[in-house]
CSV table of C-alpha atoms in Angstrom, one decimal:
chain,number,residue,atom,x,y,z
A,361,UNK,CA,152.2,144.0,110.3
A,362,UNK,CA,149.5,146.0,110.5
A,363,UNK,CA,146.8,144.0,108.0
A,364,UNK,CA,147.4,140.2,109.1
A,365,UNK,CA,147.1,138.9,111.6
A,366,UNK,CA,150.5,137.2,112.8
A,367,UNK,CA,151.7,134.4,115.3
A,368,UNK,CA,154.5,132.9,115.7
A,369,UNK,CA,154.4,128.8,115.1
A,370,UNK,CA,155.3,128.6,118.4
A,371,UNK,CA,156.3,130.5,121.3
A,372,UNK,CA,159.5,131.7,121.9
A,373,UNK,CA,160.5,130.3,118.7
A,374,UNK,CA,162.5,132.1,115.4
A,375,UNK,CA,161.2,129.1,113.2
A,376,UNK,CA,158.4,129.3,111.6
A,377,UNK,CA,154.8,132.4,111.9
A,378,UNK,CA,151.5,131.4,111.4
A,379,UNK,CA,149.1,134.2,109.7
A,380,UNK,CA,144.8,134.3,109.4
A,381,UNK,CA,142.4,135.3,107.7
A,382,UNK,CA,144.3,136.1,104.6
A,383,UNK,CA,142.3,136.6,101.7
A,384,UNK,CA,142.2,136.2,98.0
A,385,UNK,CA,142.4,140.1,97.9
A,386,UNK,CA,144.8,140.6,99.8
A,387,UNK,CA,147.2,138.5,97.7
A,388,UNK,CA,147.3,141.1,95.7
A,389,UNK,CA,148.0,143.9,97.6
A,390,UNK,CA,152.1,144.5,96.5
A,391,UNK,CA,152.9,145.5,99.9
A,392,UNK,CA,151.5,143.1,101.3
A,393,UNK,CA,152.8,140.8,99.1
A,394,UNK,CA,155.8,142.3,100.4
A,395,UNK,CA,155.1,141.6,103.7
A,396,UNK,CA,155.1,138.8,103.4
A,397,UNK,CA,158.1,137.5,101.5
A,398,UNK,CA,160.3,138.9,104.6
A,399,UNK,CA,157.9,136.8,107.3
A,400,UNK,CA,158.9,134.0,105.0
A,401,UNK,CA,162.4,135.1,104.4
A,402,UNK,CA,162.8,135.7,108.2
A,403,UNK,CA,160.5,132.0,110.1
A,404,UNK,CA,161.0,129.9,107.2
A,405,UNK,CA,157.8,128.4,106.7
A,406,UNK,CA,154.0,130.5,107.0
A,407,UNK,CA,150.6,128.5,108.5
A,408,UNK,CA,148.1,129.9,106.7
A,409,UNK,CA,145.3,129.0,108.8
A,410,UNK,CA,141.6,130.2,107.9
A,411,UNK,CA,142.1,130.5,104.1
A,412,UNK,CA,140.0,129.5,100.7
A,413,UNK,CA,140.4,125.8,100.4
A,414,UNK,CA,140.3,126.5,96.2
A,415,UNK,CA,143.2,126.0,93.6
A,416,UNK,CA,142.7,129.2,92.9
A,417,UNK,CA,143.8,130.5,96.3
A,418,UNK,CA,146.2,127.9,96.1
A,419,UNK,CA,147.9,129.2,93.3
A,420,UNK,CA,147.6,132.7,94.3
A,421,UNK,CA,149.4,132.7,97.8
A,422,UNK,CA,151.6,130.7,95.2
A,423,UNK,CA,152.6,133.7,93.8
A,424,UNK,CA,153.4,136.1,96.0
A,425,UNK,CA,156.3,134.1,96.7
A,426,UNK,CA,157.6,133.5,93.1
A,427,UNK,CA,157.6,131.5,89.4
A,428,UNK,CA,155.2,128.0,89.6
A,429,UNK,CA,158.2,124.9,88.5
A,430,UNK,CA,156.0,123.0,86.2
A,431,UNK,CA,156.7,119.0,87.4
A,432,UNK,CA,159.2,117.2,84.8
A,433,UNK,CA,157.0,113.8,84.9
A,434,UNK,CA,154.1,113.2,82.3
A,435,UNK,CA,153.0,110.4,84.7
A,436,UNK,CA,152.1,112.9,87.5
A,437,UNK,CA,148.9,113.5,88.2
A,438,UNK,CA,148.3,117.6,87.7
A,439,UNK,CA,144.4,119.5,89.3
A,440,UNK,CA,144.2,121.7,85.7
A,441,UNK,CA,147.6,122.4,84.4
A,442,UNK,CA,145.3,125.3,82.0
A,443,UNK,CA,143.8,127.3,84.8
A,444,UNK,CA,146.0,125.4,87.6
A,445,UNK,CA,149.5,125.3,86.4
A,446,UNK,CA,152.1,123.1,87.8
A,447,UNK,CA,150.0,122.0,91.3
A,448,UNK,CA,150.5,118.4,91.4
A,449,UNK,CA,147.0,115.8,93.0
A,450,UNK,CA,149.0,113.3,95.1
A,451,UNK,CA,146.3,110.7,96.5
A,452,UNK,CA,147.2,107.9,98.5
A,453,UNK,CA,144.3,105.8,98.4
A,454,UNK,CA,142.9,103.7,101.3
A,455,UNK,CA,144.4,100.2,101.0
A,456,UNK,CA,147.2,101.3,98.5
A,457,UNK,CA,150.6,98.5,98.9
A,458,UNK,CA,153.8,100.1,99.9
A,459,UNK,CA,153.9,100.2,103.8
A,460,UNK,CA,156.8,100.3,106.1
A,461,UNK,CA,156.7,99.2,110.0
A,462,UNK,CA,157.6,101.8,112.5
A,463,UNK,CA,156.8,102.4,116.3
A,464,UNK,CA,155.1,99.4,116.3
A,465,UNK,CA,152.5,100.7,113.1
A,466,UNK,CA,152.1,99.6,110.1
A,467,UNK,CA,151.4,102.6,107.8
A,468,UNK,CA,150.6,104.3,104.3
A,469,UNK,CA,152.7,108.1,103.1
A,470,UNK,CA,156.0,107.5,105.6
A,471,UNK,CA,158.5,109.5,105.0
A,472,UNK,CA,161.7,110.3,106.0
A,473,UNK,CA,163.0,112.6,107.8
A,474,UNK,CA,164.7,114.7,103.6
A,475,UNK,CA,164.3,118.3,101.5
A,476,UNK,CA,162.8,118.0,98.2
A,477,UNK,CA,165.3,117.0,95.4
A,478,UNK,CA,168.4,117.0,96.8
A,479,UNK,CA,169.1,113.8,94.2
A,480,UNK,CA,169.0,117.2,91.4
A,481,UNK,CA,172.1,119.9,91.5
A,482,UNK,CA,168.9,121.9,91.9
A,483,UNK,CA,167.6,123.0,94.3
A,484,UNK,CA,163.8,124.6,94.7
A,485,UNK,CA,162.7,127.4,96.6
A,486,UNK,CA,159.4,126.8,98.7
A,487,UNK,CA,156.1,124.3,98.2
A,488,UNK,CA,152.8,124.8,99.2
A,489,UNK,CA,151.1,122.7,100.5
A,490,UNK,CA,147.5,122.1,101.1
A,491,UNK,CA,145.7,118.6,102.4
A,492,UNK,CA,142.0,118.3,100.5
A,493,UNK,CA,141.5,114.0,102.5
A,494,UNK,CA,142.4,114.1,105.6
A,495,UNK,CA,143.3,111.3,107.5
A,496,UNK,CA,141.3,110.3,111.2
A,497,UNK,CA,144.4,110.1,112.2
A,498,UNK,CA,147.9,109.9,111.2
A,499,UNK,CA,149.0,112.1,107.8
A,500,UNK,CA,151.3,115.3,110.3
A,501,UNK,CA,153.6,116.6,107.8
A,502,UNK,CA,157.0,117.7,109.8
A,503,UNK,CA,158.7,120.3,109.6
A,504,UNK,CA,162.1,121.1,111.6
A,505,UNK,CA,164.2,124.2,111.0
A,506,UNK,CA,167.8,123.2,109.6
A,507,UNK,CA,169.5,126.5,111.3
A,508,UNK,CA,168.7,125.2,115.0
A,509,UNK,CA,169.0,121.6,113.8
A,510,UNK,CA,173.4,123.0,113.4
A,511,UNK,CA,172.8,124.8,116.5
A,512,UNK,CA,171.2,121.5,118.7
A,513,UNK,CA,174.2,119.3,116.9
A,514,UNK,CA,176.0,117.9,118.9
A,515,UNK,CA,179.7,119.8,118.7
A,516,UNK,CA,181.9,116.6,118.1
A,517,UNK,CA,179.2,115.8,114.9
A,518,UNK,CA,179.0,119.1,114.0
A,519,UNK,CA,182.7,119.6,113.8
A,520,UNK,CA,183.3,117.0,112.5
A,521,UNK,CA,180.1,116.7,109.5
A,522,UNK,CA,180.8,121.0,108.6
A,523,UNK,CA,182.9,121.2,105.3
A,524,UNK,CA,181.3,117.6,104.9
A,525,UNK,CA,179.3,117.2,100.7
A,526,UNK,CA,176.8,115.0,100.3
A,527,UNK,CA,176.5,112.7,97.5
A,528,UNK,CA,172.2,111.9,96.8
A,529,UNK,CA,170.8,109.6,94.0
A,530,UNK,CA,167.2,109.2,93.8
A,531,UNK,CA,166.0,106.4,95.1
A,532,UNK,CA,162.5,105.4,96.0
A,533,UNK,CA,162.8,101.7,97.0
A,534,UNK,CA,162.2,101.9,101.0
A,535,UNK,CA,163.7,99.0,101.3
A,536,UNK,CA,167.2,101.4,100.3
A,537,UNK,CA,166.3,103.5,103.6
A,538,UNK,CA,169.6,103.2,105.3
A,539,UNK,CA,171.4,106.7,107.0
A,540,UNK,CA,168.9,107.4,110.3
A,541,UNK,CA,166.5,104.6,109.8
A,542,UNK,CA,164.6,103.8,113.0
A,543,UNK,CA,166.0,100.9,114.7
A,544,UNK,CA,162.7,99.3,113.9
A,545,UNK,CA,161.7,100.0,110.6
A,546,UNK,CA,161.2,97.8,108.2
A,547,UNK,CA,160.0,98.3,104.9
A,548,UNK,CA,157.1,95.3,104.5
A,549,UNK,CA,156.1,96.5,100.6
A,550,UNK,CA,157.0,98.9,97.5
A,551,UNK,CA,154.6,101.4,96.9
A,552,UNK,CA,154.6,100.0,92.7
A,553,UNK,CA,154.7,103.4,91.4
A,554,UNK,CA,158.6,103.0,93.4
A,555,UNK,CA,160.6,100.7,89.9
A,556,UNK,CA,159.5,103.1,86.5
A,557,UNK,CA,160.1,106.4,89.0
A,558,UNK,CA,163.7,104.2,89.2
A,559,UNK,CA,163.2,103.0,85.9
A,560,UNK,CA,163.8,106.1,84.4
A,561,UNK,CA,166.5,107.7,87.5
A,562,UNK,CA,169.2,104.5,85.4
A,563,UNK,CA,172.1,106.4,84.4
A,564,UNK,CA,171.3,109.5,86.5
A,565,UNK,CA,174.8,111.0,88.6
A,566,UNK,CA,175.0,111.0,91.7
A,567,UNK,CA,173.6,114.6,93.3
A,568,UNK,CA,176.3,116.9,95.7
A,569,UNK,CA,175.2,119.3,98.4
A,570,UNK,CA,176.9,120.5,101.2
A,571,UNK,CA,175.9,119.9,104.4
A,572,UNK,CA,176.1,123.1,106.6
A,573,UNK,CA,175.9,126.3,104.5
A,574,UNK,CA,175.4,129.9,105.8
A,575,UNK,CA,172.6,132.1,104.9
A,576,UNK,CA,173.5,135.5,103.4
A,577,UNK,CA,172.1,136.8,106.7
A,578,UNK,CA,174.9,134.7,108.5
A,579,UNK,CA,173.3,131.7,110.1
A,580,UNK,CA,174.3,128.3,109.5
A,581,UNK,CA,172.4,125.5,108.8
A,582,UNK,CA,172.3,121.4,108.9
A,583,UNK,CA,171.3,120.5,105.6
A,584,UNK,CA,171.4,117.1,105.8
A,585,UNK,CA,168.4,115.1,104.4
A,586,UNK,CA,168.7,111.7,105.0
A,587,UNK,CA,166.7,109.9,102.7
A,588,UNK,CA,168.1,109.2,99.2
A,589,UNK,CA,172.0,109.7,100.9
A,590,UNK,CA,174.5,108.0,99.7
A,591,UNK,CA,178.0,108.6,101.9
A,592,UNK,CA,180.0,111.0,101.8
A,593,UNK,CA,182.2,112.6,99.1
A,594,UNK,CA,185.2,111.6,98.9
A,595,UNK,CA,184.9,109.2,101.9
A,596,UNK,CA,182.3,106.2,101.2
A,597,UNK,CA,183.8,104.5,103.4
A,598,UNK,CA,182.7,102.4,107.2
A,599,UNK,CA,183.6,105.4,109.0
A,600,UNK,CA,182.2,107.7,106.6
A,601,UNK,CA,179.2,106.4,106.6
A,602,UNK,CA,179.1,105.5,110.0
A,603,UNK,CA,179.4,109.5,110.5
A,604,UNK,CA,176.3,109.9,108.1
A,605,UNK,CA,174.2,107.7,109.9
A,606,UNK,CA,175.7,109.8,112.9
A,607,UNK,CA,174.2,112.6,111.6
A,608,UNK,CA,171.3,111.3,110.0
A,609,UNK,CA,170.2,109.7,113.6
A,610,UNK,CA,170.5,112.8,115.8
A,611,UNK,CA,168.5,114.4,113.6
A,612,UNK,CA,166.0,112.1,113.5
A,613,UNK,CA,166.9,112.6,117.5
A,614,UNK,CA,166.5,116.4,117.5
A,615,UNK,CA,162.9,116.7,115.5
A,616,UNK,CA,161.3,115.0,119.0
A,617,UNK,CA,161.4,118.1,120.3
A,618,UNK,CA,162.4,120.3,117.7
A,619,UNK,CA,159.8,119.4,115.3
A,620,UNK,CA,156.0,121.2,114.1
A,621,UNK,CA,154.4,118.5,113.4
A,622,UNK,CA,151.2,119.9,111.4
A,623,UNK,CA,147.8,118.0,111.9
A,624,UNK,CA,146.0,119.6,108.9
A,625,UNK,CA,142.6,121.7,108.0
A,626,UNK,CA,141.0,121.7,104.3
A,627,UNK,CA,141.5,126.1,105.6
A,628,UNK,CA,145.1,125.5,106.1
A,629,UNK,CA,148.6,125.7,103.8
A,630,UNK,CA,151.6,126.6,104.0
A,631,UNK,CA,154.4,127.4,102.7
A,632,UNK,CA,158.5,126.5,103.7
A,633,UNK,CA,162.3,127.4,102.6
A,634,UNK,CA,163.2,124.4,101.4
A,635,UNK,CA,167.4,125.2,101.3
A,636,UNK,CA,166.2,125.4,105.0
A,637,UNK,CA,164.0,123.2,106.5
A,638,UNK,CA,164.0,118.7,106.2
A,639,UNK,CA,160.1,117.5,106.2
A,640,UNK,CA,158.4,114.0,107.0
A,641,UNK,CA,155.7,112.6,106.7
A,642,UNK,CA,153.8,111.1,109.4
A,643,UNK,CA,152.6,108.2,107.5
A,644,UNK,CA,148.7,106.9,108.4
A,645,UNK,CA,147.0,104.2,109.3
A,646,UNK,CA,146.7,101.8,105.6
A,647,UNK,CA,142.7,101.6,105.4
A,648,UNK,CA,142.2,105.4,105.1
A,649,UNK,CA,142.9,107.9,101.9
A,650,UNK,CA,144.5,111.1,102.2
A,651,UNK,CA,145.7,113.0,99.6
A,652,UNK,CA,147.3,116.0,99.0
A,653,UNK,CA,148.1,118.9,96.7
A,654,UNK,CA,151.1,120.7,96.2
A,655,UNK,CA,152.9,123.2,94.3
A,656,UNK,CA,156.5,124.4,93.6
A,657,UNK,CA,158.5,127.8,93.6
A,658,UNK,CA,161.0,128.1,90.9
A,659,UNK,CA,165.0,129.0,92.9
A,660,UNK,CA,168.2,127.5,93.6
A,661,UNK,CA,170.5,128.3,96.2
A,662,UNK,CA,173.8,127.8,93.7
A,663,UNK,CA,175.4,125.3,96.1
A,664,UNK,CA,174.9,121.8,94.4
A,665,UNK,CA,176.4,119.7,91.6
A,666,UNK,CA,176.4,116.3,89.7
A,667,UNK,CA,179.4,114.4,90.5
A,668,UNK,CA,182.1,114.6,88.1
A,669,UNK,CA,181.0,117.5,86.9
A,670,UNK,CA,177.6,115.7,85.0
A,671,UNK,CA,176.1,117.9,82.6
A,672,UNK,CA,172.4,119.0,83.7
A,673,UNK,CA,170.4,118.1,81.0
A,674,UNK,CA,170.8,114.8,83.2
A,675,UNK,CA,168.7,115.6,85.6
A,676,UNK,CA,166.8,112.9,86.5
A,677,UNK,CA,162.6,113.3,87.1
A,678,UNK,CA,161.8,114.5,90.5
A,679,UNK,CA,159.7,113.5,92.4
A,680,UNK,CA,157.2,115.6,94.8
A,681,UNK,CA,155.3,114.5,98.4
């Protein structure tokens, strides 16, 4: 990395890297693109610091990792579909209606640990995210490495969950969040966007993804998304639900020591491996706004499918956060 200012994301750990000051011109350099891709494959996440805070830089960084995937729902706001195709705009205005309570606080934009598109048979490769409107407190984005989760999971739970497949369904009603929910979790008010999204999902089959999968490099990944999980395939029983809840609760517990929470600056952008890492949002005080923009990188790990062999033509519209 002679041309790049590279540092570990967390000292002493393999997950994540920091790259400071990469320029727009460097994103066009084939040799640097190869180096950055290798870094991403090895570490699963890159925080780009001190970069040009622009839409063109967002797109240029995204294009290093592969073609972008446009959002299939026309209702999701775009930044500029002609100049920046695939860049979506996610704005939480001050005093947003949808609110939850967790940790004794009333929050908006809180999201539990998950991987994107769990409710689809295909999983996008990655997301590239940046912040435009940053609340003065909270509003952090969290990441936890599935390789580290697998290694840290209790041997008893690891042995029981390995080889299982998890069922997922699009469900943005926060009242329905179940597996791994903190003891004091409470949905105070649903976000008004939830009903039209749920209406679109009526009749769509559930997706199925392995709880543990093995990377080509040999590492095993715990890849359970507590959010939108509905149960274990073939074990939708009290015992099966108890196992999924126990694993999900351990994900939340382990994330306290293994998780990385990114405090945003306008000159930051970051990418994470959606096949390897889980992410979450800390939420923030309802009086503040928060605005994020993201791209989605195409790809699939080839292990997901729809329950009952349903056609991919039935895929639900995705919601990106």
